[in-house]
mmCIF file of C-alpha atoms in Angstrom:
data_model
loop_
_atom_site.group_PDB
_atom_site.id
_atom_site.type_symbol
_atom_site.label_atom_id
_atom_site.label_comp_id
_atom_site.label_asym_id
_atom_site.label_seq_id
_atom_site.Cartn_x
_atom_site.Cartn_y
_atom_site.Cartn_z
ATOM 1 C CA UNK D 555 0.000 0.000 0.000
ATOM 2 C CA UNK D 556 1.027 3.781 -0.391
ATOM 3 C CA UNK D 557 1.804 5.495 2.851
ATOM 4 C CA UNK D 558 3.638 8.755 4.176
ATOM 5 C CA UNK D 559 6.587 8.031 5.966
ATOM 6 C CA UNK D 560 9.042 10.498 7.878
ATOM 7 C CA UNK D 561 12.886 10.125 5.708
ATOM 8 C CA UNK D 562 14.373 11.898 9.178
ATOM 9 C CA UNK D 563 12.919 14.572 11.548
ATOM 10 C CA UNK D 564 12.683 17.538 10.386
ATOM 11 C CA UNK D 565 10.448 19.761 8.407
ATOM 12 C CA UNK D 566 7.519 19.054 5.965
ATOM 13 C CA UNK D 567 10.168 18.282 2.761
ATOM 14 C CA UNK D 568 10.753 14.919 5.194
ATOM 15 C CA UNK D 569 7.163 13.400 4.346
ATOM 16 C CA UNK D 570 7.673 11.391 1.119
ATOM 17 C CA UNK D 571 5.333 8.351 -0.183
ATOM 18 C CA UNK D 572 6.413 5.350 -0.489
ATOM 19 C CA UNK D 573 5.403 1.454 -1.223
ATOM 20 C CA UNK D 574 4.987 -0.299 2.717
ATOM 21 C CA UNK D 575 3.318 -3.140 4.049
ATOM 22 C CA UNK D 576 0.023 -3.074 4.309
ATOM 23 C CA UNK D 577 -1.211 -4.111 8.144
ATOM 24 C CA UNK D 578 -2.697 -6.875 9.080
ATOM 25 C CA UNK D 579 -6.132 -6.947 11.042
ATOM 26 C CA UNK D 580 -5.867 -8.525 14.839
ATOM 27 C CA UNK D 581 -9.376 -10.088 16.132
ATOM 28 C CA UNK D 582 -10.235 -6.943 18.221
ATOM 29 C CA UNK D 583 -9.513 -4.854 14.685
ATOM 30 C CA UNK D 584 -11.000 -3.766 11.509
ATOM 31 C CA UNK D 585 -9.220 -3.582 8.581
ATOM 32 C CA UNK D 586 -10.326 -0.052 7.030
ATOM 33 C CA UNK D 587 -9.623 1.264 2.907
ATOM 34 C CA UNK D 588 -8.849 5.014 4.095
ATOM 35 C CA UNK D 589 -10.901 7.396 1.806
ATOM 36 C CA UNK D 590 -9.878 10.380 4.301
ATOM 37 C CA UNK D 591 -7.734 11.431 7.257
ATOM 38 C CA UNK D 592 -6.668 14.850 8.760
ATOM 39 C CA UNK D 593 -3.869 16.606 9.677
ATOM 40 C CA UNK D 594 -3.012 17.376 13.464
ATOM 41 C CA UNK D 595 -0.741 19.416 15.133
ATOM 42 C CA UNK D 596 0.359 16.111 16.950
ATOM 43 C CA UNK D 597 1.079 15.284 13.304
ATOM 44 C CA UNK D 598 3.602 17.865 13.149
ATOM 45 C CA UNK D 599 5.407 17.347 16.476
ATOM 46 C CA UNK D 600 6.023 13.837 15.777
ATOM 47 C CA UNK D 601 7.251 14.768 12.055
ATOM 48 C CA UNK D 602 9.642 16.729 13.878
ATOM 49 C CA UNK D 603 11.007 14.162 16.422
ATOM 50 C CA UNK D 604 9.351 15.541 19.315
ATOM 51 C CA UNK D 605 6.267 13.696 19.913
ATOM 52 C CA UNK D 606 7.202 10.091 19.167
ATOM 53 C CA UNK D 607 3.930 7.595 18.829
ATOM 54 C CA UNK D 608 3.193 5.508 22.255
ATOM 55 C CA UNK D 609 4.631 2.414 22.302
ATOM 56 C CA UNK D 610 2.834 -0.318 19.942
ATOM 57 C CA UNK D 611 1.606 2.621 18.117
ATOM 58 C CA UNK D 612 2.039 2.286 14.248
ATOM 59 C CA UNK D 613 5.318 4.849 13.724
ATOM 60 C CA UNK D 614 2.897 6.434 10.124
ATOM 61 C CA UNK D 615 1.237 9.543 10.533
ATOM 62 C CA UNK D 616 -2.478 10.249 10.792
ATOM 63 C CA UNK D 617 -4.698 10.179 14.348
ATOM 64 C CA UNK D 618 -7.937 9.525 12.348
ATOM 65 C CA UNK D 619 -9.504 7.932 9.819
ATOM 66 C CA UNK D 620 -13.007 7.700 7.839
ATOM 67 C CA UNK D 621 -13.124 4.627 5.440
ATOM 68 C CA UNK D 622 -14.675 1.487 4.308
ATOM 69 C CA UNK D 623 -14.023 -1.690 6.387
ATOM 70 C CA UNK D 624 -12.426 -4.237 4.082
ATOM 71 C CA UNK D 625 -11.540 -7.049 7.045
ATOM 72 C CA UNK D 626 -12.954 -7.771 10.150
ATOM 73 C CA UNK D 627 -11.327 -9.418 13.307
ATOM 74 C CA UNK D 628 -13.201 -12.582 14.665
ATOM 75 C CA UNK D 629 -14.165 -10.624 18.043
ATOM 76 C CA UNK D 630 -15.794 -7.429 15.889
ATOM 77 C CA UNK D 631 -18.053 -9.821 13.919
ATOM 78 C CA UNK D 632 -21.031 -9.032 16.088
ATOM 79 C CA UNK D 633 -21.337 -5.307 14.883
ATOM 80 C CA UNK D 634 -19.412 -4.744 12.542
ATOM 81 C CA UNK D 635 -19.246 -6.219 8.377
ATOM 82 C CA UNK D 636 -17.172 -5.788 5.127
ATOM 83 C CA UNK D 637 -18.363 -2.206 3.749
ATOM 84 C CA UNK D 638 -19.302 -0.735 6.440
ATOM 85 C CA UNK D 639 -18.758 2.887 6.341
ATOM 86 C CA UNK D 640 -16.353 4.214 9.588
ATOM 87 C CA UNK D 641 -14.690 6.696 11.369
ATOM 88 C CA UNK D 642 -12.284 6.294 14.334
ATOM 89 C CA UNK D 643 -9.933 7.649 16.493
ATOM 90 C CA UNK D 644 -6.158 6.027 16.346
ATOM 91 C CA UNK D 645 -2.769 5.872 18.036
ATOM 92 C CA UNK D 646 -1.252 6.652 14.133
ATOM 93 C CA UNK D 647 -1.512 5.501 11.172
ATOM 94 C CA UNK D 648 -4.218 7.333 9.483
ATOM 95 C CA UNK D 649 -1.400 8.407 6.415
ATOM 96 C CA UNK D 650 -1.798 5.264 4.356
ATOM 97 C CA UNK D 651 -4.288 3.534 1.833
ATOM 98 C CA UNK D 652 -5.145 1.214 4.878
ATOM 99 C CA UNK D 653 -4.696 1.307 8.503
ATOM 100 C CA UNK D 654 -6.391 -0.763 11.475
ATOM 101 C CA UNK D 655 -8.973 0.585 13.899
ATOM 102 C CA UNK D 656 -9.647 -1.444 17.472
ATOM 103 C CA UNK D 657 -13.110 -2.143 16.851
ATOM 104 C CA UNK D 658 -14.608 -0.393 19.917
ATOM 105 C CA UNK D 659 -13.386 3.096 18.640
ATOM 106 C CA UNK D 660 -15.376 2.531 15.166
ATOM 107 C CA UNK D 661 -18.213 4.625 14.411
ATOM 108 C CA UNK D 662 -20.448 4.294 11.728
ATOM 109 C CA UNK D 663 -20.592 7.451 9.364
ATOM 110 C CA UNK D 664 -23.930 9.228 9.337
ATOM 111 C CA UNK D 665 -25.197 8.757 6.295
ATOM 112 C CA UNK D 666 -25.479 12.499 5.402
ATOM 113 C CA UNK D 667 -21.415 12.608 5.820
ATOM 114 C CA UNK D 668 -19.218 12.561 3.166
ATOM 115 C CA UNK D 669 -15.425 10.331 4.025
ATOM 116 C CA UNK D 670 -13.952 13.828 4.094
ATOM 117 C CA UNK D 671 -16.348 15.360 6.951
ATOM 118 C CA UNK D 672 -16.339 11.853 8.723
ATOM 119 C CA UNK D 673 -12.272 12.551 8.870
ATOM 120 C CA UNK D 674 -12.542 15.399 10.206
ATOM 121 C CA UNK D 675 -14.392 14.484 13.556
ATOM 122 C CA UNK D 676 -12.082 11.973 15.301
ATOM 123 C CA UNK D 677 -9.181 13.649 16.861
ATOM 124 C CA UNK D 678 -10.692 17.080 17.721
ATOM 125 C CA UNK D 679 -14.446 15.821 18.757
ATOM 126 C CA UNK D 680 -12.837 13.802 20.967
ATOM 127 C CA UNK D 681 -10.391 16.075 22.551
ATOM 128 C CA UNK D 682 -12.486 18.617 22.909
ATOM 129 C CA UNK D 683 -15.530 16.678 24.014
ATOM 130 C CA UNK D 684 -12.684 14.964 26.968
ATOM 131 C CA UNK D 685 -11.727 17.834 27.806
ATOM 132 C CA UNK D 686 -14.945 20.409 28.411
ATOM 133 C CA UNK D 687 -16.450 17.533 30.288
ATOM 134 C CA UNK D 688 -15.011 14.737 31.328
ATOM 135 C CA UNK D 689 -12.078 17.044 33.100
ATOM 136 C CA UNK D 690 -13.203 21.015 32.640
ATOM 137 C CA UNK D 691 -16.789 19.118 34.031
ATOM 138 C CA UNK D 692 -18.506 21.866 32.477
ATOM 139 C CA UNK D 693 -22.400 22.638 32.736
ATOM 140 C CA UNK D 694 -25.331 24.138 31.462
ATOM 141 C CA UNK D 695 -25.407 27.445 31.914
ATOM 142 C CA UNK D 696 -21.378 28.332 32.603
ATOM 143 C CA UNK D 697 -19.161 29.747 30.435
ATOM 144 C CA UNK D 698 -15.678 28.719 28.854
ATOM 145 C CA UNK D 699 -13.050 30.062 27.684
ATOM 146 C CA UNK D 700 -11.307 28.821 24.679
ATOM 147 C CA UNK D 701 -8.207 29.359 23.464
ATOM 148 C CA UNK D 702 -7.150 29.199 19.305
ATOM 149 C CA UNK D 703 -10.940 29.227 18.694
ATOM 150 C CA UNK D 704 -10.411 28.703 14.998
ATOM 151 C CA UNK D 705 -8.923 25.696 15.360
ATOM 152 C CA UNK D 706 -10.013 22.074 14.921
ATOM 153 C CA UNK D 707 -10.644 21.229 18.915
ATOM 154 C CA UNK D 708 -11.829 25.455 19.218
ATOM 155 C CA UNK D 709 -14.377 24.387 16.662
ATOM 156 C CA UNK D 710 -15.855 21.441 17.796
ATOM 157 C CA UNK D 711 -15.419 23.209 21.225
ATOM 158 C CA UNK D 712 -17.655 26.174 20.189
ATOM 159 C CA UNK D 713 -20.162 23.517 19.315
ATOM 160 C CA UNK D 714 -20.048 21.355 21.920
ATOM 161 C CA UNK D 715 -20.195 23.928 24.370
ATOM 162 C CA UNK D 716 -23.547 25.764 22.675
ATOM 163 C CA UNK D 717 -24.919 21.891 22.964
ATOM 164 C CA UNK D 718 -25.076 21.402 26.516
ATOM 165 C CA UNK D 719 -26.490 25.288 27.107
ATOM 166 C CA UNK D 720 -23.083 27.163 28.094
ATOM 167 C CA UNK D 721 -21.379 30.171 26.665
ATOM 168 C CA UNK D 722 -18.489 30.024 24.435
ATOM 169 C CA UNK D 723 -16.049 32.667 24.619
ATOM 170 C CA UNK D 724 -12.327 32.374 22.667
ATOM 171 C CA UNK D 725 -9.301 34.040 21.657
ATOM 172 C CA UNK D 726 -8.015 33.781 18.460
ATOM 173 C CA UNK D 727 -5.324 35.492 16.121
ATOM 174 C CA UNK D 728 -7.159 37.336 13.286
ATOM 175 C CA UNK D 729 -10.457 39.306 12.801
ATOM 176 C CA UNK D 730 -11.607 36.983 10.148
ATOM 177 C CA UNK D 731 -11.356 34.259 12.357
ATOM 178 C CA UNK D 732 -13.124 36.257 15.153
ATOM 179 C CA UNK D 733 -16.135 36.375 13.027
ATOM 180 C CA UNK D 734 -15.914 32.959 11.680
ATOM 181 C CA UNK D 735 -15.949 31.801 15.601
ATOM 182 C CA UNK D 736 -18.738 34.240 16.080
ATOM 183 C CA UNK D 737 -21.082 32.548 13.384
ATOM 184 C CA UNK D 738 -19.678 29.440 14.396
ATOM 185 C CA UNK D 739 -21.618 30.300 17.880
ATOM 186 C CA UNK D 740 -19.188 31.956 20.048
ATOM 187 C CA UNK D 741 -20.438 34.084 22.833
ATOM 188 C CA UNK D 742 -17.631 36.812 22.467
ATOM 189 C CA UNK D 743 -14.449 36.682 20.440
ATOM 190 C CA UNK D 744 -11.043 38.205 21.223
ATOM 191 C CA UNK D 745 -8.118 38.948 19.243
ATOM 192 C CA UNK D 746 -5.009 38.219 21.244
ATOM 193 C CA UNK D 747 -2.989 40.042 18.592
ATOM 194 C CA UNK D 748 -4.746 43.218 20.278
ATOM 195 C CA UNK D 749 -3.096 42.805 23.541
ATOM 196 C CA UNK D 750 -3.993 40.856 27.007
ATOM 197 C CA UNK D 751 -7.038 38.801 27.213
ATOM 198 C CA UNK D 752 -7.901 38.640 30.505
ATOM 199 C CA UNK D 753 -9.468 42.608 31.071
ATOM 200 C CA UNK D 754 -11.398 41.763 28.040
ATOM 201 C CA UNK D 755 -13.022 38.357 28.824
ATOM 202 C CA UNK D 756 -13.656 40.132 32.613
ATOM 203 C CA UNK D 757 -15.435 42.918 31.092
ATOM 204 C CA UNK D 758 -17.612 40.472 28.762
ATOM 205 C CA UNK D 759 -18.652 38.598 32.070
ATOM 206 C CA UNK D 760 -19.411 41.603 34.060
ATOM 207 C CA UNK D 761 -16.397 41.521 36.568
ATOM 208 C CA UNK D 762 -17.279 37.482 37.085
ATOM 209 C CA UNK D 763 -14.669 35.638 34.939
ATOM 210 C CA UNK D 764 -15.579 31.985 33.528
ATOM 211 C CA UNK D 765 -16.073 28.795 34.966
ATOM 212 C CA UNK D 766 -13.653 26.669 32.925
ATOM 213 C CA UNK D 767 -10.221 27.861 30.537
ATOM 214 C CA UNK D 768 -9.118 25.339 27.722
ATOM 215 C CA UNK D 769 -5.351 26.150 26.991
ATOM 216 C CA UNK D 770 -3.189 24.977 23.622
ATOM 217 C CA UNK D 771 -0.645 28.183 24.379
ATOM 218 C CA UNK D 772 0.737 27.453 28.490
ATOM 219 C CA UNK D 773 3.460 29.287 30.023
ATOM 220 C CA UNK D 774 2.293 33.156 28.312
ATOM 221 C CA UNK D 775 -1.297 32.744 29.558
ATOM 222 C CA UNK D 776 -0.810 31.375 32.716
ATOM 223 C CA UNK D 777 -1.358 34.591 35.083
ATOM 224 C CA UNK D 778 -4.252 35.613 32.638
ATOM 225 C CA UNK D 779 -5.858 32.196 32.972
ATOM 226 C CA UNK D 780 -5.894 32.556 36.405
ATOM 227 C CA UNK D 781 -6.972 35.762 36.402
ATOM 228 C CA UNK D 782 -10.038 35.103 34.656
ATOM 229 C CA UNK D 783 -11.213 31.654 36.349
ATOM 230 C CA UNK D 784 -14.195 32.060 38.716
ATOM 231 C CA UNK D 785 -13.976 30.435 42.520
ATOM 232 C CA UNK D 786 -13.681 26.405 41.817
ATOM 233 C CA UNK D 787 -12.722 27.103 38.280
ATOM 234 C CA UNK D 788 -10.952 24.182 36.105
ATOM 235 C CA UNK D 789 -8.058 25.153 33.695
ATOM 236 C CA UNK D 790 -7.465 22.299 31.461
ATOM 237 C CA UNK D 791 -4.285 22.274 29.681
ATOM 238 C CA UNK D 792 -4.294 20.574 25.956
ATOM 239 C CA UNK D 793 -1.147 21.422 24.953
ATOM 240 C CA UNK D 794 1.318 24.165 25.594
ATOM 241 C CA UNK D 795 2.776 25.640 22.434
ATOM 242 C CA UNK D 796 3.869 28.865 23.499
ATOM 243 C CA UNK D 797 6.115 27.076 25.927
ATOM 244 C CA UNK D 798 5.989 25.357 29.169
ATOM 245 C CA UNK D 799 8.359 27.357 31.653
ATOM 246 C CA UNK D 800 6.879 29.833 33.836
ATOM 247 C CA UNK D 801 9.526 32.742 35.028
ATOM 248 C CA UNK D 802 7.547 33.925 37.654
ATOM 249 C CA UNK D 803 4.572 31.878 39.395
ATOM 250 C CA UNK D 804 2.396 32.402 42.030
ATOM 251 C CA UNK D 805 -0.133 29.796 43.438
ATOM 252 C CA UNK D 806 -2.167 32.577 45.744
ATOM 253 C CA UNK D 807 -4.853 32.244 43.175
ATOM 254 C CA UNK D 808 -5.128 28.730 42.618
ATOM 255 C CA UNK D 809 -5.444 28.613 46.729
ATOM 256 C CA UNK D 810 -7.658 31.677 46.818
ATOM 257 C CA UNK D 811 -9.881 30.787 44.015
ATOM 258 C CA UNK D 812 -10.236 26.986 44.478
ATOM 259 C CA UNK D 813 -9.181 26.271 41.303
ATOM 260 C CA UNK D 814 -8.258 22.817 39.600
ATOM 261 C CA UNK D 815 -5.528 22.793 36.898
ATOM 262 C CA UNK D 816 -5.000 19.456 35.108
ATOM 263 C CA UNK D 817 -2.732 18.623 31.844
ATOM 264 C CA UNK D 818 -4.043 15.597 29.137
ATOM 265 C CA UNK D 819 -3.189 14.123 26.524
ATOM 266 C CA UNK D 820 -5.565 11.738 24.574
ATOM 267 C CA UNK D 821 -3.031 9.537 22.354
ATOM 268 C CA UNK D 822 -1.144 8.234 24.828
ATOM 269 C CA UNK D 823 -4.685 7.343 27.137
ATOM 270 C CA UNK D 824 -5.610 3.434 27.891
ATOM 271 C CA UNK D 825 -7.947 1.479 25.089
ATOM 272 C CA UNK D 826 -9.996 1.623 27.938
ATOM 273 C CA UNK D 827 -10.054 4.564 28.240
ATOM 274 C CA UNK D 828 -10.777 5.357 24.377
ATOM 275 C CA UNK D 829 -13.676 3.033 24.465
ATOM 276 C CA UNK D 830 -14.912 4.453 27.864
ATOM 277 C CA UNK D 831 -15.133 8.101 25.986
ATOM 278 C CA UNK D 832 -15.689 6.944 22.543
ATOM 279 C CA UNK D 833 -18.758 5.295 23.800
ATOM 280 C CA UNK D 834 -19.873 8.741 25.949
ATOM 281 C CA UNK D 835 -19.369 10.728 22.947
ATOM 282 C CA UNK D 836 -21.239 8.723 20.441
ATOM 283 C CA UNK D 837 -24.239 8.641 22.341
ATOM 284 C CA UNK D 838 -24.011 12.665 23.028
ATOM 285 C CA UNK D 839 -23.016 13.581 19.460
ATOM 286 C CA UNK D 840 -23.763 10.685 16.559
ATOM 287 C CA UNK D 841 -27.645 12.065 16.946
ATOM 288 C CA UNK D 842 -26.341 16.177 16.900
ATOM 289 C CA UNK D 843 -24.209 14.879 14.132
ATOM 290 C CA UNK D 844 -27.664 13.150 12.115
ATOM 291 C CA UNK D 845 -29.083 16.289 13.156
ATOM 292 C CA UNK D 846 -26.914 18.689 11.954
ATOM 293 C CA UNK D 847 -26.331 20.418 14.994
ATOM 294 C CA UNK D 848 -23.063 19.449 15.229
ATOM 295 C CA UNK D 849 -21.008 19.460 12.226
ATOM 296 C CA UNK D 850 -17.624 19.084 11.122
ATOM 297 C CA UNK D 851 -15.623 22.456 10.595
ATOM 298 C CA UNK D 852 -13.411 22.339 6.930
ATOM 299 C CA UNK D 853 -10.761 24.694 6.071
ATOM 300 C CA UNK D 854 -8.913 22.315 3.143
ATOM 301 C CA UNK D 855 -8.666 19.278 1.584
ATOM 302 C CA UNK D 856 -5.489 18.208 -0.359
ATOM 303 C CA UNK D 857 -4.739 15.039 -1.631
ATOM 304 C CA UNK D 858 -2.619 12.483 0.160
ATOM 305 C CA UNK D 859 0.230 13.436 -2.604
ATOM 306 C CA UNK D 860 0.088 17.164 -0.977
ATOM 307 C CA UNK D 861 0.978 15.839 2.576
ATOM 308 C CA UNK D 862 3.947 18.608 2.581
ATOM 309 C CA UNK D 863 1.688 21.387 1.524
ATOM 310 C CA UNK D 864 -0.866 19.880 3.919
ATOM 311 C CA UNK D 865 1.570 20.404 6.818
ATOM 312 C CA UNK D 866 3.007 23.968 5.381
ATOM 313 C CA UNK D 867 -0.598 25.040 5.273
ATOM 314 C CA UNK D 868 -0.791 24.454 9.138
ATOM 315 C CA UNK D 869 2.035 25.468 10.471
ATOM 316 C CA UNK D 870 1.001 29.003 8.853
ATOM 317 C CA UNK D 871 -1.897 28.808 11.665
ATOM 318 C CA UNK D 872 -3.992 30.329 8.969
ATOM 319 C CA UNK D 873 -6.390 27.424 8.961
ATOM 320 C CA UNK D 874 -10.018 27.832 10.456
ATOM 321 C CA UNK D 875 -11.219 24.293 11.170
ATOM 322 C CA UNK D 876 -9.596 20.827 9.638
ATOM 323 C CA UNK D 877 -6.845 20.067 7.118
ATOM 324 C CA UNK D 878 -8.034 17.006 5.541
ATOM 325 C CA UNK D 879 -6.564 14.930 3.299
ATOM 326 C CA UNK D 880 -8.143 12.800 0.909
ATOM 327 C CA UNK D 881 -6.867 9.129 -0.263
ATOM 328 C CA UNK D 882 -7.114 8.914 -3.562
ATOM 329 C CA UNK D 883 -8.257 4.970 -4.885
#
């Protein structure tokens, strides 16, 4: 089968395609005919050499898939058949004209979604979904902030959020994507480019601050974060790409304020665990998704043979939504 593979860490000229194995299909696993994956910015860190795929992990690219199921394992007969249209979350693997998918994190694709919008649920759906409730515990009726608003997890975050009955508000880097997040259903929008955050997201709340803070950026917003979490508040850390060292740190407000601060990761989690929140989040969002109440947020789609431009097209943080690229037959 085709596949990307990394020649040596580096930058997006390292992704070439070449001939590989294809896998082979365990009982607990389907074997899927990838019609679409998506780009990630885990995707990125591991083409560069520092995010390296958990151990049994396939080492090729790609944390999602959406796809037809062309094999399936003895112990996934019960639900699942040959044809099948799916989308799952995976440890890697996603780049290729076939990867495996455990069986308990398949989904079947609503039948409104194309491969492409099925690809672009996974990964960020997920993460986001973990993350506003399963650690930020978030509720009807509070409000979160969330940080890179535009992107993939922001999306689905905006949406998820709106679902339950609480009010988005995010930062992002551009007044076109302020807007975008605004129609997107976004309480209030703030350009960080315009200066500090936190008098602005006070002054939207009338002096009260929100309830729970999703983070990408780290170390640079840590004293705003803070600043703008109500008593008990729950500042979930997703990843910290502005840096993780702190010059100066106080912990007067995370003792004065009650607040709960915890860092995740969702690749390196348990099966268990995956199954545990894939099933939680299929029974929340496969009817929003039938519905169209949730959807699936699209910036691009390239073809597999445009991985490099795929990954360019990222790193220029210029995207609003998914990267997705499509596997052509």
């Amino acid at each position: 089968m085709k596949a990307v593979v990394i020649k040596e860490k580096g930058g997006a000229e390292q992704l070439e395609i070449k001939e590989i194995a294809k896998p082979t299909c365990k009982e607990d696993e389907l074997l899927v005919r990838v019609k679409a994956t998506a780009v990630n910015r885990a995707d990125i860190a591991q083409r560069e050499g520092a995010y390296p795929p958990p151990p049994g992990a396939s080492p090729i690219l790609g944390l999602e898939l959406a796809g037809i199921v062309e094999e399936v394992g003895e112990a996934c007969q019960d639900r699942w058949s040959v044809g099948d249209r799916v989308f799952g979350l995976l440890s890697g693997g996603g780049y290729a004209e076939y990867a495996v998918l455990p069986g308990v994190l398949a989904l079947p694709i609503p039948e409104a979604l194309s491969f492409e919008e099925a690809a672009a649920i996974p990964e960020v759906f997920l993460t986001a979904y973990q993350c506003l409730f399963w650690i930020g515990r978030l509720q009807k009726g509070e409000k979160v902030l969330i940080h890179a608003g535009a992107s993939g997890v922001g999306t689905a975050a905006i949406q998820l959020a709106r679902a339950v009955g609480a009010e988005a508000l995010v930062t992002v880097g551009s007044e076109e994507k302020r807007d975008f997040c605004l129609r997107l259903g976004a309480k209030h929008a703030f350009n960080y480019r315009e200066g500090d955050f936190s008098d602005k997201v006070l002054e939207a709340t009338d002096g009260q601050g929100v309830d729970v803070v999703l983070d990408f950026v780290g170390a640079p917003y840590w004293q705003q974060n803070l600043s703008v979490l109500k008593m008990d508040g729950r500042l979930v850390f997703i990843s910290a790409l502005g840096g993780t060292k702190l010059d100066q740190a106080s912990i007067g407000a995370i003792l004065g304020k009650r607040l709960t601060i915890t860092g995740t990761t969702l690749r390196s989690r348990s099966l268990a665990y995956k199954e545990a929140l894939n099933r939680d989040f299929a029974s929340f969002a496969l009817p929003r998704l039938v519905s169209g109440e949730l959807k699936p947020v699209i910036d691009t789609i390239y073809p597999l043979s445009e991985v490099q431009e795929a990954h360019r097209y990222m790193e220029l943080n210029k995207n609003k939504g998914k990267i997705v690229l499509r596997i052509e037959d």
